[in-house]
Amino acid sequence: MRKNISFPSTVIQKRNPSSKVMGDESQTYSVDDALTAVGFGKFQILVLGYAGMGWISEAMEMMLLSFVGPALESAWNLSSHEESMITSVVFAGMLVGAYSWGVVSDKHGRRKGFLITAVVTCVAGFLSALAPNYTCLIILRCLVGVGLGGGPVLSSWFLEFIPAPSRGTWMVVFSAFWTIGTIFEASIAWFVMPTLGWRWLLAFSSLPSSLLLIFYRVVPESPRYLCLKGRTTEALRILEKVAKINGQTLPPGILVSDHEIQLKEKSTEAEDAHLLSPNDQVIDPVKKDVSTMALLFSPELIKPTLLLWVVFFGNAFSYYGLVLLTTELHNGRNSCVPSQMQSQHQELSYKDIFITSFAEFPGLLISAFTIDKLGRKHSMSIMFFLCCLFLLPLVSHQPQALTTALLFMARICITTTFTVVYIYAPEIYPTSVRTTGVGVGSSVGRIGGMTCPLVAVGLIHGCHQTAAILLFEFVIFASGVCVLLFPFETSGRELTDATVPQKANTINAA
């Protein structure tokens, strides 16, 4: 979308004179305009591969919790409380890391954000395999969680390289790396655990994070972030590289950020209306001396922020709960069924977890087909309510085949909502607080992951299946209602640097 607005030389950075395409200096274009012009090509594929490796790493580190806890319970004679702590400390670390790395990446750059997270995850993950005792393992797994909390930084970084028209589809493709990671981890555990043991599983699971460090030097910074910080020359250099690799050319004119355009438009409107005195100034909303957390609670963002927190909590609570219920409601660990039916659990656990992981692929396909056609809000709300319907029959005991089918369908629905919310969340926030907003929301989701085993699954162990399922029903239904209350739809919108995302320009207006 071309904008014919002139800017003084002190506000903008002119294009490199050596560029092949020289345009009228009165013409300007934004990062979104540049990305739309060059399209999704080879450059974005490379960025997708790098960010996807980080997503695989997080999925593997989370999935291994299903295997390490039971193995250590027998190897180190742990109590059930000590076993659950191995999982809880990871979520606690992620709660801290998701917020911390979001703030770091918004202030110091996306690259620095995911560099620190990769180092922490890789080192702590590998050292976990060498832990001599339970206390050391708990500390190291908590540090792994802190590193894993940087996952939203990579997703936001990838998002900022995608042209708006294809953003929804490619973010779904990015989400598929999580499913690949879960299946890959289940496969490794199936072969490694019976022969080599849990230490080798922890060591192998730390390898994907090391790949992020190996290729870090060639990874570019987000041009949108650079523009926001006034480093337009660096942003232009990266965009020219994107255009060259994709075999396209940038639009003619001058590269500017969205908030510079907004400031100029406000200034021009005010001067035309004679509303500003010579001493008045137009304040750059991005450069106010306000913390990023305070901006999340600004009048424009407080409603979507609070609603997102509920949805993130509901997603994490439901997703990890369904993964656990797949085992709990079968005969292996359910103490409410005859004991002679429990002996098969240990033999079948790896196979069962491996098979049920494939339930996420239909969820990804549904996300890909609906996210742009129905929009983010409708896709999430419909799947939340469908999940409620699939879980409802489980308020009473059902045959094993029916229980498996219902949980399989419910997991498809939650996978869809989880995928879409990680696409919707970065789109509603301006660049200045994007990773902080998603990081804090993800942190709230980690609380859901921590409380789910303690509350809902604990009810299953106490033979209170009806109460457990009703709790899931309430959380999932409330999440669906919150989705309907979101103030606006982001499908087809350009990402914005402004603090009022509701007024973002849409592709249809181009």
Short mmCIF file of C-alpha atoms in Angstrom, two decimals:
data_model
loop_
_atom_site.label_atom_id
_atom_site.label_comp_id
_atom_site.label_asym_id
_atom_site.label_seq_id
_atom_site.Cartn_x
_atom_site.Cartn_y
_atom_site.Cartn_z
CA MET A 1 0.00 0.00 0.00
CA ARG A 2 1.75 3.16 -1.24
CA LYS A 3 1.60 6.31 0.84
CA ASN A 4 2.32 9.67 -0.83
CA ILE A 5 3.48 11.56 2.23
CA SER A 6 6.58 13.75 2.27
CA PHE A 7 8.89 13.60 5.27
CA PRO A 8 11.66 15.96 6.29
CA SER A 9 15.16 14.55 5.93
CA THR A 10 15.62 14.62 9.72
CA VAL A 11 12.80 12.15 10.23
CA ILE A 12 13.46 9.51 7.56
CA GLN A 13 16.34 7.71 5.95
CA LYS A 14 16.61 7.94 2.17
CA ARG A 15 17.14 4.84 0.13
CA ASN A 16 20.65 3.80 -0.81
CA PRO A 17 21.64 5.70 -3.99
CA SER A 18 23.19 2.53 -5.36
CA SER A 19 19.81 0.82 -5.39
CA LYS A 20 18.60 -0.25 -8.81
CA VAL A 21 15.16 1.25 -8.31
CA MET A 22 15.02 4.94 -7.65
CA GLY A 23 11.67 6.58 -7.12
CA ASP A 24 10.18 9.95 -6.37
CA GLU A 25 11.29 11.00 -2.89
CA SER A 26 7.72 12.11 -2.18
CA GLN A 27 6.72 8.45 -2.25
CA THR A 28 7.15 6.38 0.87
CA TYR A 29 6.64 2.76 1.75
CA SER A 30 6.52 0.75 4.97
CA VAL A 31 8.05 -2.60 5.87
CA ASP A 32 4.71 -4.25 5.14
CA ASP A 33 4.67 -2.67 1.68
CA ALA A 34 8.19 -3.94 1.04
CA LEU A 35 7.40 -7.49 2.21
CA THR A 36 4.22 -7.58 0.11
CA ALA A 37 6.20 -6.45 -2.94
CA VAL A 38 8.95 -9.08 -2.55
CA GLY A 39 6.48 -11.81 -1.52
CA PHE A 40 7.09 -15.05 0.37
CA GLY A 41 10.14 -16.69 -1.17
CA LYS A 42 13.45 -18.41 -0.52
CA PHE A 43 14.47 -15.94 2.18
CA GLN A 44 11.36 -16.61 4.27
CA ILE A 45 11.85 -20.36 3.82
CA LEU A 46 15.29 -20.04 5.44
CA VAL A 47 13.83 -17.93 8.26
CA LEU A 48 11.07 -20.53 8.69
CA GLY A 49 13.63 -23.32 9.00
CA TYR A 50 15.58 -21.47 11.69
CA ALA A 51 12.54 -20.45 13.74
CA GLY A 52 11.01 -23.89 13.26
CA MET A 53 14.09 -25.54 14.76
CA GLY A 54 13.54 -23.46 17.89
CA TRP A 55 9.92 -24.59 18.01
CA ILE A 56 10.98 -28.22 17.62
CA SER A 57 13.42 -27.75 20.49
CA GLU A 58 10.72 -26.43 22.82
CA ALA A 59 8.30 -29.21 21.87
CA MET A 60 10.91 -31.89 22.52
CA GLU A 61 11.88 -30.47 25.91
CA MET A 62 8.22 -30.36 26.92
CA MET A 63 7.37 -33.79 25.56
CA LEU A 64 10.21 -35.52 27.39
CA LEU A 65 8.52 -34.65 30.69
CA SER A 66 6.10 -37.50 29.96
CA PHE A 67 8.99 -39.98 30.03
CA VAL A 68 11.65 -38.68 32.43
CA GLY A 69 9.40 -38.37 35.49
CA PRO A 70 8.26 -42.01 35.62
CA ALA A 71 11.81 -43.22 34.83
CA LEU A 72 13.31 -41.22 37.69
CA GLU A 73 10.56 -42.27 40.06
CA SER A 74 11.83 -45.85 39.89
CA ALA A 75 15.54 -45.06 39.39
CA TRP A 76 15.85 -42.61 42.29
CA ASN A 77 12.92 -43.84 44.41
CA LEU A 78 11.09 -40.51 44.15
CA SER A 79 7.75 -39.78 45.74
CA SER A 80 4.83 -38.74 43.56
CA HIS A 81 5.30 -35.15 44.76
CA GLU A 82 8.99 -35.17 43.81
CA GLU A 83 8.14 -36.60 40.41
CA SER A 84 5.56 -33.89 39.75
CA MET A 85 8.09 -31.22 40.73
CA ILE A 86 10.24 -32.18 37.73
CA THR A 87 7.39 -30.96 35.52
CA SER A 88 6.28 -28.04 37.67
CA VAL A 89 9.72 -26.38 37.82
CA VAL A 90 9.90 -26.34 34.01
CA PHE A 91 6.60 -24.47 33.81
CA ALA A 92 7.74 -22.14 36.59
CA GLY A 93 10.90 -21.36 34.65
CA MET A 94 8.91 -20.77 31.46
CA LEU A 95 6.65 -18.37 33.34
CA VAL A 96 9.68 -16.24 34.23
CA GLY A 97 11.42 -16.65 30.88
CA ALA A 98 8.42 -15.82 28.70
CA TYR A 99 8.11 -12.39 30.29
CA SER A 100 11.85 -11.72 30.62
CA TRP A 101 12.86 -12.58 27.07
CA GLY A 102 9.88 -10.67 25.66
CA VAL A 103 11.04 -7.49 27.38
CA VAL A 104 14.65 -8.09 26.29
CA SER A 105 13.71 -8.58 22.65
CA ASP A 106 11.46 -5.51 22.57
CA LYS A 107 14.21 -3.33 24.04
CA HIS A 108 17.38 -4.86 22.60
CA GLY A 109 16.30 -6.74 19.50
CA ARG A 110 14.83 -10.08 18.50
CA ARG A 111 18.25 -11.63 17.78
CA LYS A 112 19.60 -10.95 21.26
CA GLY A 113 16.39 -12.32 22.75
CA PHE A 114 16.52 -15.73 21.11
CA LEU A 115 20.35 -15.95 21.37
CA ILE A 116 20.12 -15.89 25.17
CA THR A 117 17.23 -18.35 25.21
CA ALA A 118 19.07 -20.80 22.94
CA VAL A 119 22.22 -20.66 25.10
CA VAL A 120 20.29 -21.23 28.34
CA THR A 121 18.17 -24.06 26.89
CA CYS A 122 21.08 -25.86 25.24
CA VAL A 123 23.52 -25.66 28.15
CA ALA A 124 21.00 -26.40 30.92
CA GLY A 125 19.40 -29.18 28.88
CA PHE A 126 22.69 -30.96 28.26
CA LEU A 127 23.85 -30.55 31.86
CA SER A 128 20.53 -32.08 33.00
CA ALA A 129 21.71 -35.35 31.47
CA LEU A 130 24.73 -35.23 33.80
CA ALA A 131 22.83 -34.26 36.97
CA PRO A 132 24.27 -36.27 39.90
CA ASN A 133 21.23 -35.91 42.15
CA TYR A 134 17.63 -34.79 42.37
CA THR A 135 18.36 -31.24 43.58
CA CYS A 136 20.75 -30.50 40.71
CA LEU A 137 18.26 -31.89 38.23
CA ILE A 138 15.47 -29.69 39.56
CA ILE A 139 17.63 -26.56 39.30
CA LEU A 140 18.79 -27.39 35.77
CA ARG A 141 15.28 -28.23 34.54
CA CYS A 142 14.04 -24.93 35.94
CA LEU A 143 16.76 -23.18 33.92
CA VAL A 144 15.66 -25.14 30.86
CA GLY A 145 12.18 -23.75 31.44
CA VAL A 146 13.57 -20.21 31.64
CA GLY A 147 15.20 -20.75 28.25
CA LEU A 148 12.09 -22.33 26.73
CA GLY A 149 10.13 -19.24 27.74
CA GLY A 150 11.76 -17.48 24.77
CA GLY A 151 9.65 -19.43 22.27
CA PRO A 152 7.34 -16.44 21.57
CA VAL A 153 10.39 -14.37 20.56
CA LEU A 154 11.13 -16.70 17.65
CA SER A 155 7.49 -16.80 16.55
CA SER A 156 7.24 -12.99 16.62
CA TRP A 157 10.54 -12.69 14.74
CA PHE A 158 9.31 -15.03 11.99
CA LEU A 159 5.94 -13.25 11.88
CA GLU A 160 7.64 -9.93 11.14
CA PHE A 161 9.16 -11.30 7.92
CA ILE A 162 5.91 -12.63 6.41
CA PRO A 163 3.84 -10.61 3.89
CA ALA A 164 0.43 -9.83 5.35
CA PRO A 165 -1.65 -11.65 2.67
CA SER A 166 -0.06 -15.03 3.49
CA ARG A 167 0.67 -14.51 7.18
CA GLY A 168 -2.04 -16.81 8.53
CA THR A 169 -1.17 -19.80 6.34
CA TRP A 170 2.56 -19.62 6.97
CA MET A 171 2.15 -19.20 10.71
CA VAL A 172 0.16 -22.43 10.68
CA VAL A 173 3.04 -24.07 8.82
CA PHE A 174 5.36 -22.72 11.49
CA SER A 175 3.14 -24.25 14.18
CA ALA A 176 3.55 -27.64 12.50
CA PHE A 177 7.13 -27.71 13.76
CA TRP A 178 5.75 -28.15 17.28
CA THR A 179 3.90 -31.29 16.22
CA ILE A 180 7.03 -32.54 14.45
CA GLY A 181 8.94 -31.99 17.68
CA THR A 182 6.44 -33.94 19.81
CA ILE A 183 6.40 -36.89 17.40
CA PHE A 184 10.19 -36.84 17.07
CA GLU A 185 10.61 -36.86 20.86
CA ALA A 186 8.13 -39.71 21.26
CA SER A 187 10.05 -41.64 18.61
CA ILE A 188 13.39 -41.06 20.33
CA ALA A 189 11.95 -42.05 23.71
CA TRP A 190 10.45 -45.21 22.26
CA PHE A 191 13.90 -46.39 21.11
CA VAL A 192 16.26 -44.74 23.63
CA MET A 193 14.53 -45.18 26.99
CA PRO A 194 14.35 -49.01 27.07
CA THR A 195 18.04 -49.38 26.14
CA LEU A 196 20.11 -46.26 26.94
CA GLY A 197 17.96 -44.65 29.63
CA TRP A 198 16.76 -41.17 30.55
CA ARG A 199 20.16 -39.44 30.55
CA TRP A 200 20.65 -40.10 26.85
CA LEU A 201 17.11 -38.89 26.14
CA LEU A 202 17.89 -35.57 27.86
CA ALA A 203 21.17 -35.24 25.94
CA PHE A 204 19.60 -35.94 22.54
CA SER A 205 16.75 -33.53 23.28
CA SER A 206 19.19 -30.63 23.79
CA LEU A 207 20.66 -30.91 20.28
CA PRO A 208 18.10 -28.78 18.37
CA SER A 209 18.92 -25.77 20.57
CA SER A 210 22.59 -26.11 19.65
CA LEU A 211 21.68 -25.77 15.95
CA LEU A 212 20.24 -22.32 16.70
CA LEU A 213 23.64 -21.27 18.04
CA ILE A 214 25.56 -22.70 15.06
CA PHE A 215 23.60 -20.65 12.50
CA TYR A 216 23.08 -17.57 14.67
CA ARG A 217 25.72 -15.40 12.93
CA VAL A 218 23.83 -15.41 9.60
CA VAL A 219 20.43 -14.67 11.12
CA PRO A 220 19.11 -11.13 10.35
CA GLU A 221 17.41 -8.77 12.76
CA SER A 222 13.75 -7.94 12.19
CA PRO A 223 13.55 -4.92 9.81
CA ARG A 224 10.33 -3.86 11.51
CA TYR A 225 12.12 -3.67 14.87
CA LEU A 226 15.02 -1.74 13.28
CA CYS A 227 12.63 0.79 11.74
CA LEU A 228 10.93 1.26 15.07
CA LYS A 229 14.29 2.06 16.67
CA GLY A 230 15.18 4.55 13.94
CA ARG A 231 17.79 2.26 12.35
CA THR A 232 16.24 2.60 8.91
CA THR A 233 19.49 2.12 6.99
CA GLU A 234 20.00 -1.32 8.57
CA ALA A 235 16.37 -2.23 7.95
CA LEU A 236 16.68 -1.21 4.30
CA ARG A 237 19.83 -3.30 3.89
CA ILE A 238 18.01 -6.38 5.16
CA LEU A 239 14.96 -5.72 2.96
CA GLU A 240 17.20 -5.37 -0.08
CA LYS A 241 18.75 -8.72 0.79
CA VAL A 242 15.27 -10.25 1.08
CA ALA A 243 14.35 -8.83 -2.34
CA LYS A 244 17.57 -10.10 -3.93
CA ILE A 245 17.20 -13.65 -2.59
CA ASN A 246 13.51 -13.73 -3.61
CA GLY A 247 14.32 -12.33 -7.07
CA GLN A 248 12.10 -9.26 -6.60
CA THR A 249 12.55 -5.49 -6.23
CA LEU A 250 11.53 -3.10 -3.47
CA PRO A 251 8.94 -0.39 -4.12
CA PRO A 252 10.30 3.00 -5.28
CA GLY A 253 10.53 5.76 -2.73
CA ILE A 254 11.65 6.07 0.86
CA LEU A 255 11.37 3.51 3.65
CA VAL A 256 9.54 4.77 6.75
CA SER A 257 7.99 3.14 9.79
CA ASP A 258 4.27 3.11 10.49
CA HIS A 259 4.53 5.32 13.54
CA GLU A 260 6.43 7.97 11.55
CA ILE A 261 3.61 8.00 9.01
CA GLN A 262 1.07 8.24 11.81
CA LEU A 263 2.90 11.14 13.42
CA LYS A 264 3.16 13.02 10.13
CA GLU A 265 -0.52 12.48 9.36
CA LYS A 266 -1.53 13.71 12.82
CA SER A 267 0.73 16.74 12.47
CA THR A 268 -0.63 17.60 9.04
CA GLU A 269 -4.26 17.24 10.13
CA ALA A 270 -3.63 19.43 13.14
CA GLU A 271 -1.95 22.14 11.10
CA ASP A 272 -4.74 22.15 8.51
CA ALA A 273 -7.31 22.54 11.26
CA HIS A 274 -5.22 25.24 13.04
CA LEU A 275 -5.49 23.28 16.26
CA LEU A 276 -1.83 23.34 17.21
CA SER A 277 0.08 26.33 18.44
CA PRO A 278 3.71 26.77 17.30
CA ASN A 279 4.89 25.48 20.68
CA ASP A 280 2.84 22.26 20.52
CA GLN A 281 4.57 18.99 19.70
CA VAL A 282 3.37 15.72 18.27
CA ILE A 283 4.58 13.06 20.68
CA ASP A 284 5.89 9.80 19.30
CA PRO A 285 3.89 7.16 21.17
CA VAL A 286 6.65 4.60 20.75
CA LYS A 287 9.30 6.82 22.34
CA LYS A 288 7.39 7.81 25.45
CA ASP A 289 9.18 7.10 28.69
CA VAL A 290 6.76 4.32 29.48
CA SER A 291 7.60 0.72 30.27
CA THR A 292 6.43 -1.97 27.91
CA MET A 293 4.34 -3.56 30.66
CA ALA A 294 2.56 -0.24 31.25
CA LEU A 295 1.71 -0.04 27.55
CA LEU A 296 -0.03 -3.43 27.77
CA PHE A 297 -2.45 -1.82 30.22
CA SER A 298 -3.00 1.34 28.18
CA PRO A 299 -6.64 2.12 27.33
CA GLU A 300 -6.18 0.78 23.78
CA LEU A 301 -4.62 -2.54 24.79
CA ILE A 302 -5.95 -3.48 28.21
CA LYS A 303 -9.07 -5.26 26.94
CA PRO A 304 -7.33 -7.53 24.38
CA THR A 305 -4.50 -8.13 26.87
CA LEU A 306 -6.78 -9.40 29.65
CA LEU A 307 -8.86 -11.47 27.23
CA LEU A 308 -5.70 -12.99 25.77
CA TRP A 309 -4.56 -14.00 29.25
CA VAL A 310 -7.73 -16.00 29.78
CA VAL A 311 -7.41 -17.64 26.36
CA PHE A 312 -3.73 -18.51 26.89
CA PHE A 313 -4.55 -19.96 30.31
CA GLY A 314 -7.48 -21.96 28.91
CA ASN A 315 -5.43 -23.26 25.99
CA ALA A 316 -2.51 -24.44 28.10
CA PHE A 317 -4.75 -25.89 30.81
CA SER A 318 -6.78 -27.80 28.23
CA TYR A 319 -3.94 -28.88 25.93
CA TYR A 320 -1.68 -30.34 28.61
CA GLY A 321 -4.72 -31.66 30.43
CA LEU A 322 -5.88 -33.60 27.36
CA VAL A 323 -2.40 -35.03 26.87
CA LEU A 324 -2.47 -36.31 30.45
CA LEU A 325 -6.07 -37.46 30.29
CA THR A 326 -5.24 -39.62 27.29
CA THR A 327 -3.29 -41.76 29.75
CA GLU A 328 -5.31 -41.14 32.92
CA LEU A 329 -8.66 -42.19 31.49
CA HIS A 330 -7.22 -45.40 30.12
CA ASN A 331 -6.57 -48.40 32.25
CA GLY A 332 -2.87 -47.84 32.90
CA ARG A 333 -2.97 -45.26 35.69
CA ASN A 334 -6.62 -45.09 36.52
CA SER A 335 -6.90 -46.48 40.05
CA CYS A 336 -10.65 -46.59 39.69
CA VAL A 337 -10.58 -49.59 37.35
CA PRO A 338 -9.83 -53.23 38.16
CA SER A 339 -6.13 -53.72 38.97
CA GLN A 340 -5.68 -56.60 36.53
CA MET A 341 -6.24 -54.16 33.66
CA GLN A 342 -3.30 -51.95 34.66
CA SER A 343 -0.42 -54.27 33.86
CA GLN A 344 -0.29 -53.35 30.17
CA HIS A 345 0.43 -49.67 30.76
CA GLN A 346 4.21 -49.73 30.89
CA GLU A 347 4.44 -51.77 27.67
CA LEU A 348 2.07 -49.56 25.75
CA SER A 349 2.87 -46.06 27.06
CA TYR A 350 5.48 -45.10 24.47
CA LYS A 351 3.39 -46.43 21.62
CA ASP A 352 0.21 -44.76 22.88
CA ILE A 353 1.84 -41.35 23.30
CA PHE A 354 3.43 -41.68 19.86
CA ILE A 355 0.10 -42.46 18.21
CA THR A 356 -1.94 -39.79 20.00
CA SER A 357 0.61 -37.14 18.99
CA PHE A 358 -0.67 -37.50 15.44
CA ALA A 359 -3.99 -36.00 16.56
CA GLU A 360 -2.33 -32.60 16.16
CA PHE A 361 -1.94 -32.88 12.39
CA PRO A 362 -5.70 -32.63 11.68
CA GLY A 363 -5.76 -29.61 14.01
CA LEU A 364 -3.05 -27.94 11.95
CA LEU A 365 -4.91 -28.67 8.71
CA ILE A 366 -8.11 -27.21 10.12
CA SER A 367 -6.17 -24.12 11.20
CA ALA A 368 -4.72 -23.70 7.72
CA PHE A 369 -8.13 -23.94 6.05
CA THR A 370 -10.08 -21.74 8.45
CA ILE A 371 -7.70 -19.08 9.78
CA ASP A 372 -8.00 -16.77 6.78
CA LYS A 373 -11.42 -17.86 5.51
CA LEU A 374 -13.28 -17.67 8.83
CA GLY A 375 -10.87 -15.32 10.56
CA ARG A 376 -8.89 -15.77 13.77
CA LYS A 377 -11.80 -15.14 16.15
CA HIS A 378 -14.30 -17.47 14.53
CA SER A 379 -11.73 -20.24 14.08
CA MET A 380 -10.86 -20.21 17.78
CA SER A 381 -14.36 -19.82 19.17
CA ILE A 382 -15.87 -22.59 17.04
CA MET A 383 -13.13 -25.05 18.01
CA PHE A 384 -13.36 -24.18 21.71
CA PHE A 385 -17.10 -24.89 21.71
CA LEU A 386 -16.66 -28.09 19.68
CA CYS A 387 -14.08 -29.25 22.23
CA CYS A 388 -16.71 -28.79 24.95
CA LEU A 389 -19.10 -31.03 23.01
CA PHE A 390 -16.52 -33.79 22.55
CA LEU A 391 -15.58 -33.81 26.24
CA LEU A 392 -19.16 -33.69 27.56
CA PRO A 393 -19.87 -37.46 27.27
CA LEU A 394 -16.79 -38.13 29.44
CA VAL A 395 -18.53 -36.80 32.56
CA SER A 396 -19.37 -40.48 33.00
CA HIS A 397 -17.26 -43.54 32.25
CA GLN A 398 -17.35 -44.59 28.59
CA PRO A 399 -15.99 -47.62 26.73
CA GLN A 400 -12.28 -47.36 26.00
CA ALA A 401 -12.71 -47.02 22.24
CA LEU A 402 -15.22 -44.17 22.63
CA THR A 403 -13.04 -42.46 25.25
CA THR A 404 -10.05 -42.58 22.91
CA ALA A 405 -12.08 -41.21 20.00
CA LEU A 406 -13.54 -38.35 22.05
CA LEU A 407 -10.16 -37.35 23.47
CA PHE A 408 -8.63 -37.56 20.00
CA MET A 409 -11.26 -35.16 18.60
CA ALA A 410 -10.94 -32.83 21.59
CA ARG A 411 -7.18 -32.67 21.11
CA ILE A 412 -7.68 -31.74 17.47
CA CYS A 413 -9.85 -28.81 18.57
CA ILE A 414 -7.40 -27.59 21.21
CA THR A 415 -4.48 -27.91 18.80
CA THR A 416 -6.38 -25.64 16.41
CA THR A 417 -7.07 -22.99 19.05
CA PHE A 418 -3.50 -23.17 20.35
CA THR A 419 -2.18 -22.66 16.82
CA VAL A 420 -4.47 -19.73 16.05
CA VAL A 421 -3.91 -17.86 19.33
CA TYR A 422 -0.15 -17.86 18.74
CA ILE A 423 -0.87 -16.22 15.38
CA TYR A 424 -3.52 -13.80 16.64
CA ALA A 425 -1.61 -12.60 19.71
CA PRO A 426 1.40 -11.05 17.89
CA GLU A 427 -0.93 -9.44 15.35
CA ILE A 428 -2.91 -7.39 17.87
CA TYR A 429 0.15 -5.78 19.47
CA PRO A 430 2.29 -2.97 18.04
CA THR A 431 5.94 -3.66 17.32
CA SER A 432 7.15 -1.86 20.46
CA VAL A 433 5.42 -4.35 22.79
CA ARG A 434 4.77 -7.33 20.51
CA THR A 435 7.09 -9.89 22.09
CA THR A 436 6.39 -8.59 25.60
CA GLY A 437 2.64 -8.93 25.07
CA VAL A 438 2.91 -12.44 23.66
CA GLY A 439 5.50 -13.38 26.28
CA VAL A 440 3.37 -12.27 29.22
CA GLY A 441 0.33 -14.04 27.74
CA SER A 442 2.41 -17.16 27.29
CA SER A 443 3.52 -16.86 30.92
CA VAL A 444 -0.10 -16.85 32.04
CA GLY A 445 -0.56 -19.95 29.90
CA ARG A 446 2.27 -21.62 31.80
CA ILE A 447 0.26 -21.11 34.99
CA GLY A 448 -2.47 -23.13 33.33
CA GLY A 449 0.05 -25.83 32.51
CA MET A 450 1.25 -25.89 36.12
CA THR A 451 -2.18 -26.05 37.72
CA CYS A 452 -3.72 -28.59 35.36
CA PRO A 453 -1.92 -31.69 36.75
CA LEU A 454 -2.45 -30.53 40.33
CA VAL A 455 -6.15 -29.79 40.03
CA ALA A 456 -7.87 -31.59 37.17
CA VAL A 457 -5.76 -34.73 36.90
CA GLY A 458 -5.66 -34.98 40.68
CA LEU A 459 -9.43 -35.32 40.57
CA ILE A 460 -9.08 -38.26 38.20
CA HIS A 461 -6.71 -39.97 40.61
CA GLY A 462 -9.27 -39.41 43.35
CA CYS A 463 -11.96 -41.12 41.26
CA HIS A 464 -13.75 -37.81 40.57
CA GLN A 465 -13.90 -38.02 36.79
CA THR A 466 -17.15 -36.06 36.54
CA ALA A 467 -15.75 -33.12 38.50
CA ALA A 468 -12.53 -33.14 36.45
CA ILE A 469 -14.35 -33.08 33.11
CA LEU A 470 -16.74 -30.37 34.30
CA LEU A 471 -13.71 -28.27 35.28
CA PHE A 472 -12.29 -28.69 31.78
CA GLU A 473 -15.69 -27.80 30.32
CA PHE A 474 -15.84 -24.57 32.32
CA VAL A 475 -12.31 -23.46 31.41
CA ILE A 476 -12.74 -24.25 27.70
CA PHE A 477 -16.18 -22.62 27.44
CA ALA A 478 -14.96 -19.47 29.21
CA SER A 479 -12.04 -19.29 26.78
CA GLY A 480 -14.42 -19.50 23.82
CA VAL A 481 -16.55 -16.68 25.21
CA CYS A 482 -13.46 -14.49 25.70
CA VAL A 483 -12.50 -15.05 22.07
CA LEU A 484 -15.89 -13.68 20.98
CA LEU A 485 -15.23 -10.59 23.12
CA PHE A 486 -11.97 -9.70 21.36
CA PRO A 487 -12.41 -6.13 20.03
CA PHE A 488 -11.30 -6.76 16.44
CA GLU A 489 -10.29 -9.31 13.83
CA THR A 490 -6.71 -9.31 12.50
CA SER A 491 -7.13 -11.43 9.38
CA GLY A 492 -5.77 -9.49 6.38
CA ARG A 493 -4.42 -6.64 8.50
CA GLU A 494 -0.91 -5.34 8.23
CA LEU A 495 1.20 -5.45 11.36
CA THR A 496 1.37 -2.05 13.01
CA ASP A 497 3.87 0.06 14.88
CA ALA A 498 1.10 2.22 16.33
CA THR A 499 -0.30 1.70 19.82
CA VAL A 500 -3.86 1.51 18.49
CA PRO A 501 -4.01 -1.75 16.51
CA GLN A 502 -7.71 -1.31 15.80
CA LYS A 503 -6.82 1.38 13.30
CA ALA A 504 -4.27 -0.69 11.42
CA ASN A 505 -4.45 -0.56 7.64
CA THR A 506 -5.93 -3.58 5.95
CA ILE A 507 -4.84 -5.19 2.75
CA ASN A 508 -8.21 -4.52 1.14
CA ALA A 509 -7.55 -0.81 1.43
CA ALA A 510 -4.38 -1.05 -0.64
#
